[in-house]
Each structure stands twice: as structure tokens, then as C-alpha cells.
Coordinates of C-alpha atoms and ligand atoms in Angstrom, one line a residue:
X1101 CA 0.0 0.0 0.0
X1102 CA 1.1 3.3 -0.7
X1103 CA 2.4 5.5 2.5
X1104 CA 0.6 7.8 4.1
X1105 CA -3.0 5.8 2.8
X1106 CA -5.0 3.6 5.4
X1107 CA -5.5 -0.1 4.6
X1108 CA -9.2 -0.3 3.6
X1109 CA -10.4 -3.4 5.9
X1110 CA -13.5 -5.6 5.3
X1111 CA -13.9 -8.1 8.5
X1112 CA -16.7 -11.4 7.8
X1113 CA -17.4 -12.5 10.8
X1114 CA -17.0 -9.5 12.7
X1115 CA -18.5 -10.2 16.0
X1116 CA -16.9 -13.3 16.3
X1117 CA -13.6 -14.3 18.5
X1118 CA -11.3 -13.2 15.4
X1119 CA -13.5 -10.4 13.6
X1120 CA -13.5 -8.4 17.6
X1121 CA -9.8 -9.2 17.7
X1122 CA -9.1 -8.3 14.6
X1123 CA -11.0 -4.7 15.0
X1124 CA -9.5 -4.6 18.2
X1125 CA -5.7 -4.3 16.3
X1126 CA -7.7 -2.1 14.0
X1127 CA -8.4 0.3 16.5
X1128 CA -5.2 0.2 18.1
X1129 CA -3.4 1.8 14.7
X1130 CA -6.6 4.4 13.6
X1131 CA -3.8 5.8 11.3
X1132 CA -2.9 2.5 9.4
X1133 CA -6.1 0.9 9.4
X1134 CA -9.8 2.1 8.2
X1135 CA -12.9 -0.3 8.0
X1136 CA -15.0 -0.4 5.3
X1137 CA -16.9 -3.0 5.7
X1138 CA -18.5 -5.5 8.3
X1139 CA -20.2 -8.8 7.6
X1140 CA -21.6 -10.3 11.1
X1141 CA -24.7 -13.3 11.8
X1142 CA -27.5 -12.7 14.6
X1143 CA -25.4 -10.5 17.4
X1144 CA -27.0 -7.2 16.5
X1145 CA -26.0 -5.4 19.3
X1146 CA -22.4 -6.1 18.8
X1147 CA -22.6 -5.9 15.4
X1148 CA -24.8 -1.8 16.3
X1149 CA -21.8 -1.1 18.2
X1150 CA -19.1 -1.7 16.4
X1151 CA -20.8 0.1 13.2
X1152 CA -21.0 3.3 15.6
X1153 CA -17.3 2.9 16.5
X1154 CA -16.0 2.2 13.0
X1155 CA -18.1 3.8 10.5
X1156 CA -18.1 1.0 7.7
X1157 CA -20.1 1.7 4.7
X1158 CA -21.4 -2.0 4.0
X1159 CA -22.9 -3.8 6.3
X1160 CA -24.1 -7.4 6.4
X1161 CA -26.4 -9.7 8.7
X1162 CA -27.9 -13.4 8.7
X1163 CA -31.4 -13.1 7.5
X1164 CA -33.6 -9.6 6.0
X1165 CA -35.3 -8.9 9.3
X1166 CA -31.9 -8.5 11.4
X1167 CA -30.9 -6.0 8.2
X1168 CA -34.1 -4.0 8.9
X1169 CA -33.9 -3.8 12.8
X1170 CA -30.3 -3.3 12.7
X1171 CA -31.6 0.2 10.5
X1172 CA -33.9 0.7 12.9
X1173 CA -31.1 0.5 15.6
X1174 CA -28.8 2.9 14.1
X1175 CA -31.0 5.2 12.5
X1176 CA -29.1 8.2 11.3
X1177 CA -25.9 6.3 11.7
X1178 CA -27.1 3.4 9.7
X1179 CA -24.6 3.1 6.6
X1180 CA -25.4 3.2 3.0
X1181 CA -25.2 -0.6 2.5
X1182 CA -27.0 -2.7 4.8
X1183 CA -27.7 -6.6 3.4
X1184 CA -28.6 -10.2 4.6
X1185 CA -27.6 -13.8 3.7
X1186 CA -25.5 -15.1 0.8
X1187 CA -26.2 -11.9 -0.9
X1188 CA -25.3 -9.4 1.5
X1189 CA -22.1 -11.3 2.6
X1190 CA -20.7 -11.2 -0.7
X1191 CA -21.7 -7.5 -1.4
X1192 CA -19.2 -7.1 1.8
X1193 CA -16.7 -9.2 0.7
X1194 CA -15.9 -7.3 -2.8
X1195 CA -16.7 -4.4 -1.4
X1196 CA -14.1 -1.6 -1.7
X1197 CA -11.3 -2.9 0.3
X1198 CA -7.7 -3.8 0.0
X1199 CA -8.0 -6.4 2.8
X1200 CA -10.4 -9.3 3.4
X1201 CA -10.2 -11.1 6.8
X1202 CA -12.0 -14.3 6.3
X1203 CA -13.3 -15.2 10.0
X1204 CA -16.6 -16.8 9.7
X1205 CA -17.1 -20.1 10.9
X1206 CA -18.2 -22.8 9.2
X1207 CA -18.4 -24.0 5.3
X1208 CA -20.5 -21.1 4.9
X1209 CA -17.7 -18.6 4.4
X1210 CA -16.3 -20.1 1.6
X1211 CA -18.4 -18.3 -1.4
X1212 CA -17.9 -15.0 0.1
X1213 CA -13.9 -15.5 0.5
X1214 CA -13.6 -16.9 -3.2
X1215 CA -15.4 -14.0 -4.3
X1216 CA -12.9 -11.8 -2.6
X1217 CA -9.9 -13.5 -3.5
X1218 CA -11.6 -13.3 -7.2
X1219 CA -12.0 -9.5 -6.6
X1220 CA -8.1 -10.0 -6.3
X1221 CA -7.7 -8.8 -2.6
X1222 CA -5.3 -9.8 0.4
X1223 CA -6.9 -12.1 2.5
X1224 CA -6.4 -13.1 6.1
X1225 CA -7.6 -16.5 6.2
X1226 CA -9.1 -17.5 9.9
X1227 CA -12.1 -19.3 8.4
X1228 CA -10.0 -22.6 8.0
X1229 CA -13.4 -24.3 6.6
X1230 CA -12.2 -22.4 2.9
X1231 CA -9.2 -24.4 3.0
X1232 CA -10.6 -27.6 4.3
X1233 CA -13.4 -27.9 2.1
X1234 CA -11.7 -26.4 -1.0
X1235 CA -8.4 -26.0 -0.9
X1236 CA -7.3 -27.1 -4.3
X1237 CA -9.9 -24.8 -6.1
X1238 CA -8.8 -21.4 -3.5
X1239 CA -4.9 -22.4 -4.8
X1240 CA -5.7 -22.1 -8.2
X1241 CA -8.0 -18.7 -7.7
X1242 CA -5.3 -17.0 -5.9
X1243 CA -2.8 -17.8 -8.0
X1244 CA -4.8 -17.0 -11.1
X1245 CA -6.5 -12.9 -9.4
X1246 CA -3.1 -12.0 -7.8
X1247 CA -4.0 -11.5 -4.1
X1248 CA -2.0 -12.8 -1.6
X1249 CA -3.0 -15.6 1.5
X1250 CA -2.5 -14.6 4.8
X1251 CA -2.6 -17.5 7.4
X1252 CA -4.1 -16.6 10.8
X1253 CA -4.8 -20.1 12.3
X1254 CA -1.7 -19.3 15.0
X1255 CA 0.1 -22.9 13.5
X1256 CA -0.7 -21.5 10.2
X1257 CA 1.0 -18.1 10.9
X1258 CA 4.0 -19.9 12.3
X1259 CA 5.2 -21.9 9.6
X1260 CA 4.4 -19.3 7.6
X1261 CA 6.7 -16.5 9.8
X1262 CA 9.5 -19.6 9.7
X1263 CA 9.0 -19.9 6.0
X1264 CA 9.6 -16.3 5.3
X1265 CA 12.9 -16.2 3.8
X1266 CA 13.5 -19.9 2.9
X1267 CA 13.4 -21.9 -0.1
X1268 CA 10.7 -24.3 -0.5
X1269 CA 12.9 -27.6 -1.6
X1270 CA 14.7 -27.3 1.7
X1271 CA 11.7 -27.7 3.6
X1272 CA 11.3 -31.2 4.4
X1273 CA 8.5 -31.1 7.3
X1274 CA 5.9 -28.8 8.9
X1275 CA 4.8 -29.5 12.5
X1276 CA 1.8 -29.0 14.3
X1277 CA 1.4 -28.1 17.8
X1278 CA -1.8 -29.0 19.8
X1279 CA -2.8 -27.8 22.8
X1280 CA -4.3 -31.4 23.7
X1281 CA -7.8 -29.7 24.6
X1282 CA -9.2 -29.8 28.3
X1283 CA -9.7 -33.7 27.7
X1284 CA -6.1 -34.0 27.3
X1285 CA -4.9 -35.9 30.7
X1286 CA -8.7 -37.4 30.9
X1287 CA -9.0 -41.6 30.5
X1288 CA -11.4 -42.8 28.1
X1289 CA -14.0 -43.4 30.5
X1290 CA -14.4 -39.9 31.7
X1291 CA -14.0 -38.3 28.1
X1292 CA -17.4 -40.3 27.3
X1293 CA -19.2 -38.7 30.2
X1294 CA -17.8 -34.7 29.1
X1295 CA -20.6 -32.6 29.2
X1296 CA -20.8 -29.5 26.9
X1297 CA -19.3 -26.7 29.5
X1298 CA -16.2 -28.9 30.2
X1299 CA -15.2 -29.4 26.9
X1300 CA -15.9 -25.2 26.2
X1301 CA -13.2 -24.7 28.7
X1302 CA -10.4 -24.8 26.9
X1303 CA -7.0 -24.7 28.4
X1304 CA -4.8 -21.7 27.0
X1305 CA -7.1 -20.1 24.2
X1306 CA -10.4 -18.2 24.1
X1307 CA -12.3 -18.6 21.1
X1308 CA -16.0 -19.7 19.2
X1309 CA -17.5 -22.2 21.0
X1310 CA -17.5 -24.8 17.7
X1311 CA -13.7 -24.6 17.0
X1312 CA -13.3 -25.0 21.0
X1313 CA -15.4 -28.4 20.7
X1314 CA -13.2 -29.2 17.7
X1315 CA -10.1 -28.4 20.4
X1316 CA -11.3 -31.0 22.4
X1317 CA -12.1 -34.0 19.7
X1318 CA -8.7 -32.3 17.8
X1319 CA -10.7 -32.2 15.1
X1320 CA -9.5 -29.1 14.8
X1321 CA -6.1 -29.8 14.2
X1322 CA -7.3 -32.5 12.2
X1323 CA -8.4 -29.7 9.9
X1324 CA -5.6 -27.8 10.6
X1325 CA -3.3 -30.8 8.6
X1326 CA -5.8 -30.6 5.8
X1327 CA -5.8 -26.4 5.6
X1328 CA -1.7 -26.4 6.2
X1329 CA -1.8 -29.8 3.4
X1330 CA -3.3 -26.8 0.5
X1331 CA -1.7 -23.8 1.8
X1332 CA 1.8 -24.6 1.8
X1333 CA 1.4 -27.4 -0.8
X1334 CA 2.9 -30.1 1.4
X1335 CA 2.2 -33.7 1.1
X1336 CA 0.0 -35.0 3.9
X1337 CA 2.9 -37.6 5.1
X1338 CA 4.9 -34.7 5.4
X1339 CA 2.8 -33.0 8.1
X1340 CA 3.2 -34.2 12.0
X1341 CA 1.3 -32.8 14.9
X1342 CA 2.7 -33.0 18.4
X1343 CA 0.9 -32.1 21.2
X1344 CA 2.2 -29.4 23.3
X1345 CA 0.0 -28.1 26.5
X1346 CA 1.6 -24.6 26.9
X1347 CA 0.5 -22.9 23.6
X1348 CA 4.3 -21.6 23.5
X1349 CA 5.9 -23.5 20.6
X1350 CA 2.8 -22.1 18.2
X1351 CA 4.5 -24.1 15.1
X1352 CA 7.8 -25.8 13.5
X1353 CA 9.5 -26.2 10.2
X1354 CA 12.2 -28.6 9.3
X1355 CA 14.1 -28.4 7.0
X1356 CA 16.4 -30.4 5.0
X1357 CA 19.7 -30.1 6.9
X1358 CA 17.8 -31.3 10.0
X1359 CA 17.4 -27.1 11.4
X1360 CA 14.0 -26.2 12.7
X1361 CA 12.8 -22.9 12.9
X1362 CA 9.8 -23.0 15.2
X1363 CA 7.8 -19.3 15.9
X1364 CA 7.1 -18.8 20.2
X1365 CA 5.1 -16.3 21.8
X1366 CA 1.9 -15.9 24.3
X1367 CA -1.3 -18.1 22.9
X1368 CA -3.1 -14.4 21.9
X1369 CA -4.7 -14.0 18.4
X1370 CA -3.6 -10.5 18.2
X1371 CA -0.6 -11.9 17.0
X1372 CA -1.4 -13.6 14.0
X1373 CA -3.6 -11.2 13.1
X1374 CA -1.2 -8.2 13.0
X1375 CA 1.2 -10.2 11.5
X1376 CA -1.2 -11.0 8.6
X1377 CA -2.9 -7.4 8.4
X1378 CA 0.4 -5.7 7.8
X1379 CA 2.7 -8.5 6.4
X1380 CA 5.8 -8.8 5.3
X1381 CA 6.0 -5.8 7.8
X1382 CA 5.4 -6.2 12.1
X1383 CA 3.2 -3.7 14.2
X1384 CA 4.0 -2.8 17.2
X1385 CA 1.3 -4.8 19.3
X1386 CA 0.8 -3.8 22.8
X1387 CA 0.2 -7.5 24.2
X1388 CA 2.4 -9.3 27.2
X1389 CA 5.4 -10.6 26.7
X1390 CA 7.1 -14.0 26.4
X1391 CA 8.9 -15.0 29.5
X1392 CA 10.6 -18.1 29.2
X1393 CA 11.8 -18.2 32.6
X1394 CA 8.4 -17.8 33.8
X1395 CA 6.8 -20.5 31.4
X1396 CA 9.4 -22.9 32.9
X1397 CA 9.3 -25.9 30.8
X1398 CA 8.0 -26.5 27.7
X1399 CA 6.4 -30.3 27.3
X1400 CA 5.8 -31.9 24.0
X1401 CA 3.4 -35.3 23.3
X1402 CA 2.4 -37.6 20.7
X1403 CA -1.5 -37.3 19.9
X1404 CA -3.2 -40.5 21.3
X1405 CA -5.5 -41.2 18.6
X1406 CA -7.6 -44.1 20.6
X1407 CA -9.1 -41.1 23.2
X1408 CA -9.1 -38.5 20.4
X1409 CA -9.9 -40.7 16.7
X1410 CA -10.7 -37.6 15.2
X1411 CA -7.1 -36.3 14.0
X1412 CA -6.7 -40.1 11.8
X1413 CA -9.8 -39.1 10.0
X1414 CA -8.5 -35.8 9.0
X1415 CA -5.3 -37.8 7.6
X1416 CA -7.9 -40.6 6.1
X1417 CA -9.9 -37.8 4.5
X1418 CA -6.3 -36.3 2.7
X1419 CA -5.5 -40.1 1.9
X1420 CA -9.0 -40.6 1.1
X1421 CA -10.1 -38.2 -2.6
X1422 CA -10.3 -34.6 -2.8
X1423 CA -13.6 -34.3 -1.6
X1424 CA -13.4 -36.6 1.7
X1425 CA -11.9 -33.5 3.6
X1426 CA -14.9 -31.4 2.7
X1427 CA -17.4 -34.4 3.6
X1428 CA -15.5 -34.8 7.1
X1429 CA -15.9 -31.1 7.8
X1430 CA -19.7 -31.2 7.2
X1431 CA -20.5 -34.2 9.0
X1432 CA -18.5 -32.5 12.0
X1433 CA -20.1 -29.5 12.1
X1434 CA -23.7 -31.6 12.2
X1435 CA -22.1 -33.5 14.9
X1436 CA -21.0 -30.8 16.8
X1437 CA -24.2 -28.8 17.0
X1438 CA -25.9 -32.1 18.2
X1439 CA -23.5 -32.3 21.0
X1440 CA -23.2 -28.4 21.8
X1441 CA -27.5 -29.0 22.0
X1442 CA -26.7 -32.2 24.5
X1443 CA -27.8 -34.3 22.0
X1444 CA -25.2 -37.0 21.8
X1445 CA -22.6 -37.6 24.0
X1446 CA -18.7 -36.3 23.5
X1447 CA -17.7 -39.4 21.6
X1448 CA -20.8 -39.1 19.1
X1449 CA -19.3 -36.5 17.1
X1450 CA -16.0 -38.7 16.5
X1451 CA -17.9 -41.7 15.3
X1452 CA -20.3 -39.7 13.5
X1453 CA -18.0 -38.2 11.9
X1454 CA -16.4 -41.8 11.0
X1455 CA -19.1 -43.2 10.1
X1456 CA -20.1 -40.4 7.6
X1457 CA -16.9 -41.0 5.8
X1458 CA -16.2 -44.4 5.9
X1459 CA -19.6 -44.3 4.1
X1460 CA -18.3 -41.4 1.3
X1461 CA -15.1 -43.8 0.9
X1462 CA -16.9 -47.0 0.4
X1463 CA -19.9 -45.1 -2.2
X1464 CA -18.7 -44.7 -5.7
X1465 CA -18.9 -41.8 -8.2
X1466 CA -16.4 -38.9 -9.0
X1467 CA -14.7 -37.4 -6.5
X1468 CA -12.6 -34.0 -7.8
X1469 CA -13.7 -30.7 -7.1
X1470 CA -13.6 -28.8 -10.1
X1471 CA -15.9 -26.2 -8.5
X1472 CA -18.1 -24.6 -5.9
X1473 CA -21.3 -26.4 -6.6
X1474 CA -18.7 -30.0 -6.2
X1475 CA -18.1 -28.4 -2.2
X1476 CA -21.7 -28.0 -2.0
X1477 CA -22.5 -31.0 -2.8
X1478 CA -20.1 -33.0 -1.3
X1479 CA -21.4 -30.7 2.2
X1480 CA -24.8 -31.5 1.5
X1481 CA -24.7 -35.2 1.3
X1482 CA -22.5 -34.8 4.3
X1483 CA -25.0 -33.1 6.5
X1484 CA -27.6 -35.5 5.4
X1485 CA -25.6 -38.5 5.9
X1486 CA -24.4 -37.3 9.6
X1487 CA -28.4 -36.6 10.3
X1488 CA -29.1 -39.4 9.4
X1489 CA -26.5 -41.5 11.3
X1490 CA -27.9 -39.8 14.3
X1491 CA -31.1 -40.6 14.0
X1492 CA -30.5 -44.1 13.3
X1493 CA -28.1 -44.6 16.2
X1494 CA -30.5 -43.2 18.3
X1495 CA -28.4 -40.7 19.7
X1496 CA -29.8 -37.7 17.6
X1497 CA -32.8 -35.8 18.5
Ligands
LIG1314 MG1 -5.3 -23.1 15.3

């Protein structure tokens, strides 16, 4: 960007864990930063308020009627733009901007981050659903419009900050830290009786409740392998996660002379998203330091894929067609709103979720993604399949 000229920022997702975050930085540099555009769901209060603070001039919420009483709630201050749904979030997401940060949850902010990265903008990529359900296809847009891909998933960022710099052949490994989730000292027995507020409670980060659930299946680095797999090209058998309970170590890379660069710091999002929101350059982030003296020790475990099955099926997904990963991630996100309802019990979502694929691997037909309405289809007969499971196992409401 040319100096002296604010950043024009659009956040999706805005009242979410990342979007406030990611205004909070925002706010912090007035003079580097300028919004222009918000995109939130159903928290219309937050979403009044931070239209007040920032003055966007495009505005998006879930449905028509939370666009008309979110008018009603700002009256004079209501901007020009105000939309809903599909529609509305990707009238925010090309709207004038020269950065996108892509931090809804869920499968449904892919369309709206494909039609920014068309739009050819910078995009900071929280949502990791974009990568994990099309990855292939988002490599080929952004290489083909010209904007650039900001990791902000904190492993993401890492081996990104200890790529910066290197060549690519001489990278011969990326590894994944893991938190471990609250669950992570539990025995088997006491996982299955986890009820919803115990597996919120996450150890060392505070974020959405569904990608906190997915800390404490790992799903979530489960699709962290498949997001780092697309964005940094790497072969899935080249990809190791190792669980480390501090939230320190956010992230390694090794490389081929047996060096590895990993990136440390206090578990806080700020971080990431500076980094990606003024790359290659570093702001000047008011947060607490590291103090390795004070953190002691640093401990590092392998996964234990028996208590937690649901990291293998990320890797079986990868082994598994271009398609499985998108499947996998649709069936979750069924099986994690049952649970977060108390609908099935903590293990239900990890063998819903296996059962939903083993049945995509075993059914026939073609499984490439050539384009969106491939994702969407691969989601929808996901979804179906992971209701249905439910229902049939008697576990589902
Ligand atoms: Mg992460």
C-alpha cells in the first residue's frame, strides 16, 4: 500500500472471537487501518456497536429482518449498505477494500472469501473451513487474481513467519502443535461422560465455542493438517502434529539439513492477526510478553489417537479423494451442533463423523472438485448423511 493511505479493511465475521480481535488491532493503529466494511450473523447489538465505533459503509447480517432492525437500531448512523444472507455477505466481501479477513465459521464462508480472493484482494484467512473444504480450487484462484493468503490459524501463521525467507525444496517437514484440549490428561472413561461446558473450557485459548469443541475432539487440528496440506502445498505424510499443552511453541519447520525454525510467543490471536494485516512488515502490538523463565518448561506429546480418533480421520480424509476433507468437515459441524444441543454424547461426534466418511469412501462416483457447486454438494450429502447417522443410532434428537 502506498504510505501515508490507510489499509481499507472488510472483516466477515465480525462479532466473532477473530472479527472483535481483529478490530481490536484495527483500532489500536486508527492511522494505518480504516474499515469499510463489516459482515456479522444474529449478534446485532455487537454488530450496532461496532458500526458506531468504525463507521463501515457496507454492512451485512444473517437473514432480512436483522438487516431491517439493525436500521432501525442505528437510525441516522445506519450506513449506505445494509444486506442479509449469501447476498449481502458477498456484497461485503468485494466491497471496496484492499483487505479481506476471512473469519466466519463454518463451510459457509467459503463463497464469500472466493469472491474476494476473485475481486483479487489480500486475504487473512481465519475461516479454516475455505481451505478444508476447497483447498485445491482457492490455490488455483489465488494464484490466477493475484492477491495474496494470509494464514491466521496461530500454527498456520507460524510456519508461515518460519518460511519467510527460505526456499521451499529445503523444507522437508511442517509441525503441528496441539494444545491437547481440556480432555487431554482425561481416561477414556471420563472423556465419554464430558458434558458440553467442560469441553468449552479450553486450556490456554479463548475462542467460538465450535472450533473450541473441535479443540477437544482435535478435530480441529485434524483440519488444521488438511488447511496447512493446500496452503503450503505439502504432502500429507509430510505433516506431523505433536501435542504441546503450553500454547508456547505455536508451530515448527524442518528443514532439510535437520534445522527447525519454530515461531514462540503468548497463545493471543492479536498476534497472527497483526502479522497477517500488515505482512511482510510487524506492528508494534501492545500485548504481554514472552517470558521463558516464567513458562518454565515447555512439554511436548504424541496425539493418542484411541481417546481422540478424530485427528486419523482428517489424515484418512487427505488419503481418502479430494472431496473426503470437505465431507468430514460437514459431517462435524452436524455432529458438533448435536453435541453443543446435548444431543449425543462427547464421543458421538467422533464416530459420526467416521461413520459419515467411511460411508463417502466406500460409495462410488467422482470425487474432484472442479468447483463450488462440487463443495456444495459434497457438504450437502455430508449433513444428510451425519443426520441421518444420528437418527438411526438413536443418539440424535
Ligand atoms: Mg489453530
Amino acid at each position: 500500500m502506498a504510505s501515508g493511505t490507510r489499509r481499507r479493511l472488510v472483516v466477515l465475521g465480525s462479532t466473532g472471537s477473530v472479527g472483535e480481535q481483529t478490530l481490536a488491532v484495527a483500532a489500536e493503529f486508527p492511522d494505518r487501518f480504516q474499515v469499510t466494511g463489516l459482515a456479522a450473523g444474529r449478534n446485532l447489538t455487537k454488530l450496532a456497536e461496532q458500526v458506531r465505533r468504525f463507521r463501515p459503509d457496507a454492512v451485512s447480517t444473517a437473514d432480512a429482518a436483522g438487516a431491517e432492525e439493525l436500521r432501525a437500531r442505528l437510525g441516522a448512523d445506519a450506513p449506505a449498505f445494509i444486506g442479509s444472507g449469501a447476498e449481502g455477505l458477498e456484497r461485503v466481501a468485494v466491497h471496496d477494500a484492499d483487505f479481506v479477513m476471512a473469519a466466519l465459521v463454518g463451510a459457509l464462508g467459503l463463497q464469500p472469501t472466493l469472491a474476494a480472493i476473485r475481486a483479487g484482494r489480500d486475504i487473512g484467512l481465519a475461516n479454516k473451513e475455505v481451505m478444508v473444504t476447497a483447498g485445491a480450487l482457492v490455490r488455483r484462484e489465488v494464484a490466477a487474481h493475484g492477491g495474496g493468503l494470509l494464514p491466521v490459524d496461530s500454527e498456520h501463521s507460524a510456519i508461515f513467519q518460519c518460511l519467510a525467507g527460505q526456499q521451499r525444496d529445503d523444507v522437508s517437514r511442517l509441525i503441528l502443535t496441539a494444545s491437547g484440549g481440556p480432555f487431554r490428561t482425561w481416561d477414556a472413561a471420563r472423556i465419554a461422560q464430558a458434558t458440553v461446558k467442560q469441553a468449552l473450557n479450553h486450556p490456554n485459548w479463548d475462542m467460538g465455542s465450535k472450533i473450541s469443541i473441535d479443540s477437544a475432539t482435535l478435530m480441529n487440528k485434524g483440519l488444521e493438517v488438511v488447511e496447512a496440506r493446500w496452503l503450503f502445498d505439502m504432502p500429507p505424510k509430510r505433516i506431523d502434529v505433536v501435542v504441546h499443552p503450553q500454547s508456547i511453541v505455536h508451530s515448527l519447520v524442518e528443514f532439510t539439513d535437520g534445522s527447525v525454525l519454530a515461531q514462540l510467543g503468548l497463545p493471543d490471536m492479536r498476534g497472527p492477526i497483526a502479522f497477517a494485516l500488515e505482512y511482510p512488515r510487524r506492528l508494534p502490538l501492545d500485548v504481554p510478553r514472552l517470558d521463558l523463565t516464567a513458562v518454565g518448561r515447555l512439554d511436548f506429546e504424541t496425539p493418542d489417537t484411541k481417546r481422540f480418533p478424530c485427528l486419523e480421520l482428517a489424515f484418512a480424509a487427505l488419503a481418502a479423494d479430494e472431496a473426503a476433507p470437505a465431507v468430514l468437515n460437514a459431517a462435524n459441524e452436524v455432529a458438533v451442533a448435536a453435541f453443543l444441543a446435548s444431543e449425543i454424547p462427547f464421543p458421538g461426534i467422533a464416530a459420526a463423523n467416521a461413520a459419515v466418511l467411511d460411508a463417502h469412501v466406500s460409495s462410488t462416483g467422482d470425487r474432484s472438485l472442479r468447483d463450488l457447486d462440487d463443495v456444495a454438494e459434497a457438504d450437502g450429502w455430508a449433513r444428510a448423511q451425519a443426520q441421518e447417522w444420528l437418527a438411526a443410532s438413536g443418539l440424535g434428537a
